[in-house]
CSV table of C-alpha atoms in Angstrom, one decimal:
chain,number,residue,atom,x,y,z
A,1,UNK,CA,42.0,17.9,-2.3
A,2,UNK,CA,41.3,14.4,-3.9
A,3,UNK,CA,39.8,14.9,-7.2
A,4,UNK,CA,36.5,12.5,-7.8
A,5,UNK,CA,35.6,10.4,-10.8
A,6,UNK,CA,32.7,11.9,-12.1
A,7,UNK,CA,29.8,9.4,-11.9
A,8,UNK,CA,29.5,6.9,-15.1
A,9,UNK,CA,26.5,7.7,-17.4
A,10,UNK,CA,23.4,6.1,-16.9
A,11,UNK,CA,23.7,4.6,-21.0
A,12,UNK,CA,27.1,2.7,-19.7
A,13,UNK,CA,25.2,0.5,-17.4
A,14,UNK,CA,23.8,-2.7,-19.6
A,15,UNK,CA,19.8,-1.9,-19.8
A,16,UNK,CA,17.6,-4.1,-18.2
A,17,UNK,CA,14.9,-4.3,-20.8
A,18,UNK,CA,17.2,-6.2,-23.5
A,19,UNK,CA,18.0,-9.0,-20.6
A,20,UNK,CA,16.2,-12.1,-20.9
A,21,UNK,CA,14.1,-11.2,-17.9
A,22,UNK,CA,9.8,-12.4,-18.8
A,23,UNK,CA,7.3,-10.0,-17.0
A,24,UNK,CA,3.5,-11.2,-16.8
A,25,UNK,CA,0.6,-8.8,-15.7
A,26,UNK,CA,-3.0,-10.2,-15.1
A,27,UNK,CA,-6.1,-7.9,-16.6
A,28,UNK,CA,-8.0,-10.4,-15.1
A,29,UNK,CA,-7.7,-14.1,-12.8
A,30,UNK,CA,-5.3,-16.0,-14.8
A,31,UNK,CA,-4.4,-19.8,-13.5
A,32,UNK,CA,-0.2,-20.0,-14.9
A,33,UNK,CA,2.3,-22.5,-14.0
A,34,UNK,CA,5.7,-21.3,-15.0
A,35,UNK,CA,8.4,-23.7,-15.2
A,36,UNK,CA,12.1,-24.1,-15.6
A,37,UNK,CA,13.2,-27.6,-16.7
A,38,UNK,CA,11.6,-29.4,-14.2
A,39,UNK,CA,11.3,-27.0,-11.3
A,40,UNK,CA,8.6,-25.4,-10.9
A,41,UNK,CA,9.1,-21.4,-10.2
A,42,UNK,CA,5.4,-20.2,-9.5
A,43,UNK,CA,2.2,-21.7,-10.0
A,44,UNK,CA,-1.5,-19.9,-8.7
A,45,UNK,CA,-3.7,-18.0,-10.4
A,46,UNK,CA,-2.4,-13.8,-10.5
A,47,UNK,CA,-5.5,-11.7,-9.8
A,48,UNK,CA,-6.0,-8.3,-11.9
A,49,UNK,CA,-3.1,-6.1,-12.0
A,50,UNK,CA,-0.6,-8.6,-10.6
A,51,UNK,CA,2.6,-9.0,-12.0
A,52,UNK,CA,5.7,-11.3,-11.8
A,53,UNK,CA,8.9,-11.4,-13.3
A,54,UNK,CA,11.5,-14.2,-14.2
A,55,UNK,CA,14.6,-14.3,-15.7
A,56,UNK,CA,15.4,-16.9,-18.5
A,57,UNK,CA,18.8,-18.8,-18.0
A,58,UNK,CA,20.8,-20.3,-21.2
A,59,UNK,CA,20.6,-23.5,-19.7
A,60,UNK,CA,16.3,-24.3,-20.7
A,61,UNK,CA,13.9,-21.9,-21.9
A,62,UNK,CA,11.1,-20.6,-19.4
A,63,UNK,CA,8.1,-23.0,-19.9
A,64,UNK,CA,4.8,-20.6,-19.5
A,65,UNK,CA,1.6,-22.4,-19.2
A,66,UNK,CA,-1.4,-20.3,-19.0
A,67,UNK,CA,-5.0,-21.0,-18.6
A,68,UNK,CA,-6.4,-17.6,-19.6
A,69,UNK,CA,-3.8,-16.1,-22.4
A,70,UNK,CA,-6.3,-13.2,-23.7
A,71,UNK,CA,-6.1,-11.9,-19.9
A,72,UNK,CA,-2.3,-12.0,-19.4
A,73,UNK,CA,0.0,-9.4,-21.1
A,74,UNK,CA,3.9,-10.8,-21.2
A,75,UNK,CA,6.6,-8.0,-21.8
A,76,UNK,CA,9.8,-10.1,-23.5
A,77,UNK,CA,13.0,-8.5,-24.4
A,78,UNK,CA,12.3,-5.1,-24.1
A,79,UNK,CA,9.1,-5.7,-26.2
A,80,UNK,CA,5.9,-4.0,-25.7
A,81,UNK,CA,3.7,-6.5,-23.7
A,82,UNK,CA,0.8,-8.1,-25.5
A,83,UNK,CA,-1.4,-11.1,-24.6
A,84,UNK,CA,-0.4,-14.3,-24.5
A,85,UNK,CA,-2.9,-15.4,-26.7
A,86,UNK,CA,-6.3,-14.6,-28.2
A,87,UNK,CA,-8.6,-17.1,-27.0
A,88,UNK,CA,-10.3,-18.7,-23.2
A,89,UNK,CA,-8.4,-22.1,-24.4
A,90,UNK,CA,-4.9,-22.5,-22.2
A,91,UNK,CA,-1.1,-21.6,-24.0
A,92,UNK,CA,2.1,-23.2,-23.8
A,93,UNK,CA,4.9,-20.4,-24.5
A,94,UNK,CA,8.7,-21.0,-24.1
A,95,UNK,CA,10.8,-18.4,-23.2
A,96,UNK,CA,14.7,-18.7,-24.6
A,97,UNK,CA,17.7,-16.8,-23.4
A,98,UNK,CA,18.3,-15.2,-27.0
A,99,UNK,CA,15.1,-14.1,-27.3
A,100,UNK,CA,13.2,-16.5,-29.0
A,101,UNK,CA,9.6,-17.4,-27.8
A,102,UNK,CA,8.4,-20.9,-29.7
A,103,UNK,CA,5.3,-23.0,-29.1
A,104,UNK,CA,7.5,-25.8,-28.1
A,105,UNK,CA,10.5,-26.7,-26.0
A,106,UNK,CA,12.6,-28.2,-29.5
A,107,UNK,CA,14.0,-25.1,-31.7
């Protein structure tokens, strides 16, 4: 009889929550334009409880522009998700491959 591998342990494969991937959930209608260089990947307004993920590339951070930051959790890194922001008044947050999140797109 052919003997089988045992399967590989779950902790082998590379977790998910340390990839550069960006998760936004609405707590309320949120207007956000998310870019990439100069390609637009979504833009609408997410209602309550909608979420969307995107994954950073090394080549240009994630460009998040939101119109209602207090209202939008991001989750970044494996990071707890928090609000964008505190306020009504519209963020700009870029997203980089290593991690980073700046105001602007110069480091």
């Amino acid at each position: 009889a052919a003997r089988q591998k045992p399967a590989a342990p779950a902790q082998a494969v590379k977790p998910a929550s340390k990839a550069p991937l960006l998760t936004l959930t609405a707590r309320a209608d949120s207007w956000l334009r998310i870019s990439e260089g100069g390609k637009v990947l979504y833009q609408g307004i997410m209602k309550p409880g909608e979420k969307k993920e995107f994954r950073v590339n090394a080549s240009a951070p994630l460009r998040v522009r939101c119109g209602n930051p207090a209202a939008t959790d991001a989750a970044w890194f494996g990071a707890a998700a928090k609000a964008l922001g505190g306020g009504k008044n519209p963020v700009t947050k870029y997203y980089w491959s290593d991690g980073a999140v700046t105001d602007t797109d110069k480091r």
